[in-house]
Coordinates of C-alpha atoms and ligand atoms in Angstrom, one line a residue:
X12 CA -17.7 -91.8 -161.4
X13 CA -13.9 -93.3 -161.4
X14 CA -11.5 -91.9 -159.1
X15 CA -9.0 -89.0 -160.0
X16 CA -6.4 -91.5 -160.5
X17 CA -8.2 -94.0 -162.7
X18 CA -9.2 -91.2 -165.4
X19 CA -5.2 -89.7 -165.1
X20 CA -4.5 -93.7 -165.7
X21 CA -7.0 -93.3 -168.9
X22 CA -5.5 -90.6 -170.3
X23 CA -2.1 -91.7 -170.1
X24 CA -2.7 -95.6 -171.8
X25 CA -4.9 -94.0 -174.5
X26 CA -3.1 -93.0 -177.8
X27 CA -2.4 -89.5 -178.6
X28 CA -1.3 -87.3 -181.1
X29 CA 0.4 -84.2 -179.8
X30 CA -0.6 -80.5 -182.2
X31 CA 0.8 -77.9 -180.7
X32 CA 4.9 -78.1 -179.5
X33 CA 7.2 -75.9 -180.5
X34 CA 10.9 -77.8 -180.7
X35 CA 12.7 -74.7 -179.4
X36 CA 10.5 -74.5 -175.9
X37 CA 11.6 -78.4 -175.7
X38 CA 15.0 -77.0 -174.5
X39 CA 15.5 -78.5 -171.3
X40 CA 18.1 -76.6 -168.7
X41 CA 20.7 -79.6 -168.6
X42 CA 20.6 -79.9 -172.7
X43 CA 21.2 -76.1 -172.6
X44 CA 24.0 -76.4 -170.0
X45 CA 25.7 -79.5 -172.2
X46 CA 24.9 -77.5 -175.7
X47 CA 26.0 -74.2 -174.3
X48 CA 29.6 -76.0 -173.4
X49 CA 29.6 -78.1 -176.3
X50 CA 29.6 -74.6 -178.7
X51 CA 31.9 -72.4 -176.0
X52 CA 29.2 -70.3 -175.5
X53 CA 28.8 -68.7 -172.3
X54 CA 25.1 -68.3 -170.5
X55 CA 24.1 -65.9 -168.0
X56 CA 23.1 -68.9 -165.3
X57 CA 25.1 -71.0 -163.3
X58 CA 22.6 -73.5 -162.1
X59 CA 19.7 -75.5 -163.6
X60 CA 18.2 -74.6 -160.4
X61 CA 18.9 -70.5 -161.6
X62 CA 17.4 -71.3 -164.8
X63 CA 14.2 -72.4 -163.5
X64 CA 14.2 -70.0 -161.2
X65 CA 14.2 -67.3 -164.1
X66 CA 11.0 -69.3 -165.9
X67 CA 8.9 -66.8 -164.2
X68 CA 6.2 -65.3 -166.5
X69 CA 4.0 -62.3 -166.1
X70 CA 2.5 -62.3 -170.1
X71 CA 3.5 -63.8 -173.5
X72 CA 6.1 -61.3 -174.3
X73 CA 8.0 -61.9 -171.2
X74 CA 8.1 -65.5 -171.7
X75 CA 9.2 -64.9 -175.1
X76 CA 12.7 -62.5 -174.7
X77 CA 13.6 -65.8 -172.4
X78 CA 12.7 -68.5 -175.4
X79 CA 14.9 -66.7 -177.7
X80 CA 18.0 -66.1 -175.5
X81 CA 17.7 -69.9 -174.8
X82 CA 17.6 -71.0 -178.2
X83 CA 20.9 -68.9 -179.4
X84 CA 22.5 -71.6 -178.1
X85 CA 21.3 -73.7 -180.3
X86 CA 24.1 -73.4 -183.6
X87 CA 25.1 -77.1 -185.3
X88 CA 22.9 -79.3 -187.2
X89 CA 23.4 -82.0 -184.4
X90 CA 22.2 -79.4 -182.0
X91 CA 19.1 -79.4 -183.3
X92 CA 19.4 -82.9 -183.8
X93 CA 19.6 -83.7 -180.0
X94 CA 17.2 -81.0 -179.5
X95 CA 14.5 -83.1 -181.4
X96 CA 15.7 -86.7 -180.4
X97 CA 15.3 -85.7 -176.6
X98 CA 11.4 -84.5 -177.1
X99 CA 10.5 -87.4 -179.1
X100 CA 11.9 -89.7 -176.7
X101 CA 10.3 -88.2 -173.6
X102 CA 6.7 -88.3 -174.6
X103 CA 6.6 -92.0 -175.4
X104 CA 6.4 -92.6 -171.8
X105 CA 2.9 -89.9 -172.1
X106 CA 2.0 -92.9 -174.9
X107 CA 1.6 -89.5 -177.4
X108 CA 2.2 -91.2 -180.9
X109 CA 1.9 -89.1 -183.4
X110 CA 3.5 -85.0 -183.4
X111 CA 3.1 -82.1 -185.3
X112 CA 6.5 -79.9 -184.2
X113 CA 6.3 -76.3 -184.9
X114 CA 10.0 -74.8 -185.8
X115 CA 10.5 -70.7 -185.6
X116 CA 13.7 -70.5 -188.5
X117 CA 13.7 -66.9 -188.3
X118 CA 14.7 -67.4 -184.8
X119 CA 17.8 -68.9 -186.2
X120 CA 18.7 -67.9 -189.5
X121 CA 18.5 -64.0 -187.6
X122 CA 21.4 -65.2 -186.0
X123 CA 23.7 -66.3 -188.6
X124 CA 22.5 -70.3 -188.4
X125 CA 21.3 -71.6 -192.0
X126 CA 17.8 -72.3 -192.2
X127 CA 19.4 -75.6 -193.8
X128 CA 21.6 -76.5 -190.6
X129 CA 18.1 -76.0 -188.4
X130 CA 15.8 -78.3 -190.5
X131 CA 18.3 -80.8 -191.4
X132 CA 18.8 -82.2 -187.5
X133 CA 15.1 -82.3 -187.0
X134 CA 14.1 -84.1 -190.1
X135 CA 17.0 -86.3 -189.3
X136 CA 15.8 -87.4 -185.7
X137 CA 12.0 -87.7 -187.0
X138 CA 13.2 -90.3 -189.2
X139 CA 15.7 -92.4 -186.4
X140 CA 12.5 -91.4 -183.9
X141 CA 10.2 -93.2 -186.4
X142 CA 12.7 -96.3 -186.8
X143 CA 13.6 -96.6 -183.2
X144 CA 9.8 -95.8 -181.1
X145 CA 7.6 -96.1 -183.8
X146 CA 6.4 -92.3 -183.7
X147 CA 5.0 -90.2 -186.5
X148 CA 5.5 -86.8 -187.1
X149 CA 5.1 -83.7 -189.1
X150 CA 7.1 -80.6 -189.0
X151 CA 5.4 -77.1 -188.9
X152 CA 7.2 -73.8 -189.8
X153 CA 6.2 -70.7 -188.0
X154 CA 6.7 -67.1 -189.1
X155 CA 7.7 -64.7 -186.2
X156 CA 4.8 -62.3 -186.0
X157 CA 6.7 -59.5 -184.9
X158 CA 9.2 -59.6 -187.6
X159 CA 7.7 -58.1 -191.4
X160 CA 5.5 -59.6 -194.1
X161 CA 9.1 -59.3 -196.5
X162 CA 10.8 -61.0 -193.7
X163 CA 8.2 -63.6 -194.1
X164 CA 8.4 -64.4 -197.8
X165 CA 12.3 -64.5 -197.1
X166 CA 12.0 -67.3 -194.9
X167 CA 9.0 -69.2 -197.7
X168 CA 11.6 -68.9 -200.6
X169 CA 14.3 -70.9 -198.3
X170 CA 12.1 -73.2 -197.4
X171 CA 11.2 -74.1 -201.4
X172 CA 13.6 -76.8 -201.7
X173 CA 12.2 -78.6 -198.6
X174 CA 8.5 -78.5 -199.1
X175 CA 7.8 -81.9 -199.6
X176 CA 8.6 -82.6 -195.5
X177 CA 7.0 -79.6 -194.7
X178 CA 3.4 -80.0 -193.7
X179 CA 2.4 -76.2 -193.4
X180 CA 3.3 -73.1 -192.3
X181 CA 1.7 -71.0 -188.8
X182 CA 2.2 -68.1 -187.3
X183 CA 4.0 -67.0 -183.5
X184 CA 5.8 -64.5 -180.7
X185 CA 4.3 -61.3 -179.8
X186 CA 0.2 -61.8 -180.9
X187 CA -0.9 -58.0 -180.2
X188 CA -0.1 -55.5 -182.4
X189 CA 0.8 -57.9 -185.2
X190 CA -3.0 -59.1 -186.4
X191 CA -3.0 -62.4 -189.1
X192 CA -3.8 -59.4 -191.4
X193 CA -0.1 -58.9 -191.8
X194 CA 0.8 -62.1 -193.4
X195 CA -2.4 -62.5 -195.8
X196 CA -0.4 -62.7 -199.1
X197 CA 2.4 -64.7 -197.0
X198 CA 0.1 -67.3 -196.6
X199 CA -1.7 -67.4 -199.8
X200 CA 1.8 -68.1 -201.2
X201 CA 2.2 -71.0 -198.8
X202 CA -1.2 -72.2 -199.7
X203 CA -0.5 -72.1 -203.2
X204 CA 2.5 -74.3 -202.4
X205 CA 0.4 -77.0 -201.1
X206 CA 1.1 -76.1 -197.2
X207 CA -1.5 -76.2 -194.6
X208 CA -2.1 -73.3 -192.9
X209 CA -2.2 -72.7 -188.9
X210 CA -1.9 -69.8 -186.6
X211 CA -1.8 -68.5 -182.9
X212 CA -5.1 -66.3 -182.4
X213 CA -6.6 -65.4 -178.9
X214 CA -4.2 -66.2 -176.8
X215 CA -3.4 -62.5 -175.7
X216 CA -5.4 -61.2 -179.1
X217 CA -8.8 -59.9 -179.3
X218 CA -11.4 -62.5 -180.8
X219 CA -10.8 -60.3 -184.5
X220 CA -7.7 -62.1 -184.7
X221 CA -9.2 -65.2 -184.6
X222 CA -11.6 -64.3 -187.3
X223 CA -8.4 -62.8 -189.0
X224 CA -7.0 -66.1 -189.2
X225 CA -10.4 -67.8 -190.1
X226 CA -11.1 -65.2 -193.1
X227 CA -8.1 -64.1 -194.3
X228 CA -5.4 -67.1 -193.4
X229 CA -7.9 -70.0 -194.3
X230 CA -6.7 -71.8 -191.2
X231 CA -6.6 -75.1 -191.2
X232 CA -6.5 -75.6 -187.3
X233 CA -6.2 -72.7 -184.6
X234 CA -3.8 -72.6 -182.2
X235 CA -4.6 -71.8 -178.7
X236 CA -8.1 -69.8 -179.2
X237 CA -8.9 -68.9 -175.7
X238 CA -10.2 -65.4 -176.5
X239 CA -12.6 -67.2 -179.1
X240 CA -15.1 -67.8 -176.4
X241 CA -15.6 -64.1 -175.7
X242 CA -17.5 -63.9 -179.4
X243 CA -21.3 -66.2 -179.7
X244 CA -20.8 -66.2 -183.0
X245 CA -17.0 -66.8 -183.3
X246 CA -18.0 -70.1 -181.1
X247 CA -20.6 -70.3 -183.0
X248 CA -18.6 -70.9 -186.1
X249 CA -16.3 -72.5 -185.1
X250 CA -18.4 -75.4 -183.5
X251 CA -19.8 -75.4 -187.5
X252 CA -16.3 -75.5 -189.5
X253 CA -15.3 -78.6 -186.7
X254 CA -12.4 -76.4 -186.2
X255 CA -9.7 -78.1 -184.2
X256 CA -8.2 -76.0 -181.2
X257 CA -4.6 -76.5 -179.8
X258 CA -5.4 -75.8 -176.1
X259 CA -2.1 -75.5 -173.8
X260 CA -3.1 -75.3 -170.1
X261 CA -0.5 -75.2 -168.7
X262 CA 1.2 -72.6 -170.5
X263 CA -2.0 -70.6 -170.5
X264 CA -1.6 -70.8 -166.5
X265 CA 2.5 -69.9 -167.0
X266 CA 1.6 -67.0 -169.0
X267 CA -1.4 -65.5 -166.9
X268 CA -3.7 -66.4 -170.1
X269 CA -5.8 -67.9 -166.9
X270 CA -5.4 -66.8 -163.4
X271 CA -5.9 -70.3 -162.1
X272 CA -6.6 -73.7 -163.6
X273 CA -9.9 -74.0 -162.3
X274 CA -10.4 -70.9 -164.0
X275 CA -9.1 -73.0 -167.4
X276 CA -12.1 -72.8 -170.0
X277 CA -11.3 -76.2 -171.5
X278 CA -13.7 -77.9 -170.0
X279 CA -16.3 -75.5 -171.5
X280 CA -14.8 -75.8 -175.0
X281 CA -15.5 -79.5 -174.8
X282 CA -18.9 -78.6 -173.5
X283 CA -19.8 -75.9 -176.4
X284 CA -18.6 -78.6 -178.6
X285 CA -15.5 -77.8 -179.8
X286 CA -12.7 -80.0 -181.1
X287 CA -10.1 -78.6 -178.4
X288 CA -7.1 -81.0 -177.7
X289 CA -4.4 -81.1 -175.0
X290 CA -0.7 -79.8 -175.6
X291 CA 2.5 -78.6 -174.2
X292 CA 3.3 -75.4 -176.2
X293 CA 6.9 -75.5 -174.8
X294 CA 7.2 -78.0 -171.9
X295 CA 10.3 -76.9 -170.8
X296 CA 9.4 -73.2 -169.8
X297 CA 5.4 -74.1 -168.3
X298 CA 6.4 -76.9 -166.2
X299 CA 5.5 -80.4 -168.2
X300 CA 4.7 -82.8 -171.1
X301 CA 1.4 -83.9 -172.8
X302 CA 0.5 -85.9 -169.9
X303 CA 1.9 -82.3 -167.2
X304 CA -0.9 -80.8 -168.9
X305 CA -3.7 -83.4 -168.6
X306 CA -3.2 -84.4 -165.0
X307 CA -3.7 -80.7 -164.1
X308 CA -6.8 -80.1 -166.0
X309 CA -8.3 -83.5 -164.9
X310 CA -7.8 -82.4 -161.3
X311 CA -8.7 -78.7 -161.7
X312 CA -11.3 -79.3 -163.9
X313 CA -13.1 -82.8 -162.8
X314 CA -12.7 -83.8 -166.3
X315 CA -14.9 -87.1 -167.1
X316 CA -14.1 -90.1 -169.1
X317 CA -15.7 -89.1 -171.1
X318 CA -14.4 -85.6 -171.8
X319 CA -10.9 -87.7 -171.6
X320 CA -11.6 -90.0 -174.1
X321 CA -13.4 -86.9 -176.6
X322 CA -9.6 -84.7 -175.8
X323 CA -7.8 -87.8 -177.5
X324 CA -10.0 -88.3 -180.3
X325 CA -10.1 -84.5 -181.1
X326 CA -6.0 -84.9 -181.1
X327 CA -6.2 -87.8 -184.1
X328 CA -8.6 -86.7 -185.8
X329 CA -7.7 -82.8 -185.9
X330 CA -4.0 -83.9 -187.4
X331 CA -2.6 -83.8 -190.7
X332 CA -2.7 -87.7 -190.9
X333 CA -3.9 -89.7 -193.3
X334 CA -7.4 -91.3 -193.1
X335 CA -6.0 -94.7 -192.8
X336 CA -3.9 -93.6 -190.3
X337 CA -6.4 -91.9 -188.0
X338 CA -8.9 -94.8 -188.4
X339 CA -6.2 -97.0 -186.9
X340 CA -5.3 -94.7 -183.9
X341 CA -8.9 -93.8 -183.6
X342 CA -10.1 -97.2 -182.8
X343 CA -7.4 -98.1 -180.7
X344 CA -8.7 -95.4 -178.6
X345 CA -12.0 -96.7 -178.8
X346 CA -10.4 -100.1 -177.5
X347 CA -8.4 -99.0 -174.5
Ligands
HPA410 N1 2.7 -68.1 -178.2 C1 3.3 -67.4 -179.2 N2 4.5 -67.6 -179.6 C2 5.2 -68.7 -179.1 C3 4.6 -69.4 -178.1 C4 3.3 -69.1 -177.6 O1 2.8 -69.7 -176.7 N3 5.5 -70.4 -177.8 C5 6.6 -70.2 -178.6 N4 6.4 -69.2 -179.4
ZN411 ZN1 2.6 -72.0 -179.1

């Protein structure tokens, strides 16, 4: 068996695609120190140092009153903009290629910002990203889960006029107490409008949510999917469908989904034969990038080449690309 090192080396020169990444949780403490002055806003930190100091989770929900107080600072087009240009130029050095960015505009347009300032500075830095490093990417809208189905059908209608760069719609924030059940008819709009659909299940919820999302959301991909493995017959049929599963470690470790990596069930998934992939959720609250995420698992987890080479693969092929498109980065894989 190769070293530690030579299969973190692996993981980082083969090409990946990353699926689960939400823009906002990209906010890093010295972009919020420079938007935060840019805007005249003042923040309750003085420090990067007393921002990461506060990054200290105990469950989701705490995580999540800290996600949206940092985001308020986000208010101009070229805010988001930055915001966007920043992530996609820090993972090329991970050698992730392709992205799927998940946006919450509820989180914005709540405050007063247009759902049209928000969306305009992202699309705008996924096409200078694509120009300039070669990266593809698709943009995801969530709806807040805590927030109400009408609230939810708002945000669809302003997003009509932008559907053709939207690639689907999923579903976020606080998981129990607000079941996929809520949004059905939400999402059977969103279907009918040609949108994928996605959601968070068993990360904190019970493994009926996932089946939730499965029966009543027609997922196309779930994200996270942790609690999944407490149900036979939820892995069962998932293994079946080829359902693809956004795993985020390291954020599962932040939030006390896992007590300890070693503790991390990916390694199982991959064993049970599920498509689970690698990803950051919001790098700049858990601690790291795509490749954060994989060096910890490799070490906690003795992850094989194998098992390496299986968590890329799953990434390509469980996007929204294009056949073509996957063939190409799925042989290069094969290659490296
Ligand atoms: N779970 C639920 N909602 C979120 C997350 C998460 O990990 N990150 C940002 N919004
Ligand atoms: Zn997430």
């Amino acid at each position: 068996m190769s070293t530690i090192k030579d299969r973190i080396a692996l993981a980082q020169r083969l090409p990946k695609a990353e699926l689960h990444l939400h823009i906002e949780g990209s906010l890093e403490p010295e972009l919020m120190f420079r938007l935060a002055q840019r805007n005249k806003i003042d923040i309750p930190f003085r420090s990067v140092e007393e921002i990461r100091a506060a990054y200290d989770f105990s469950n989701l929900q705490d995580f999540l009153d800290i996600y949206y107080q940092g985001m308020s600072i986000l208010r101009t087009e070229e805010d988001f903009f930055d915001l966007t240009m920043a992530y996609l130029n820090r993972v090329r050095a991970d050698n992730v290629r392709h992205v799927e960015i998940f946006f919450d505009p509820q989180g914005h347009t709540e405050r007063g910002v247009p759902f049209d300032t928000a969306i305009s500075g992202i699309l705008t830095a996924f096409t200078l990203a694509k120009a300039q490093f070669g990266v593809t990417t698709k943009l995801i809208m969530c709806f807040l889960r805590h927030l109400s189905e009408d609230d939810a059908f708002k945000t669809l209608a302003q997003a009509e006029p932008w559907l053709d760069r939207i690639e689907g719609v999923g579903l976020d924030s606080s998981e129990v107490d607000h079941p996929p059940s809520k949004f059905e008819r939400v999402f059977a709009m969103a279907r009918e409008r040609g949108l994928k659909s996605l959601a968070h299940a068993g990360e904190e919820g019970p493994p009926d949510y996932v089946r939730e999302a499965l029966d009543l959301l027609h997922i196309d991909r779930l994200d996270h999917g942790n609690r999944a493995l407490e149900d036979e017959a939820l892995i069962a049929r998932l293994r079946k469908e080829g359902m693809t599963l956004t795993v985020c470690p390291l954020s599962n470790l932040k939030l006390c989904v896992v007590e300890d990596m070693a503790a991390h069930p990916l390694k199982h998934m991959l064993d049970l034969g599920l498509k689970a992939t690698v990803n950051s959720d919001d790098p700049a609250y858990f601690g790291g990038y795509v490749m954060d995420n994989f060096r910890a698992v490799i070490e906690a987890l003795d992850l094989s080449e194998d098992d390496i080479r299986a968590l890329a693969r799953n990434s390509i092929a469980g996007s929204f690309l294009a056949d073509g498109e996957k063939r190409a980065h799925l042989s290069a894989i094969e290659r490296a």
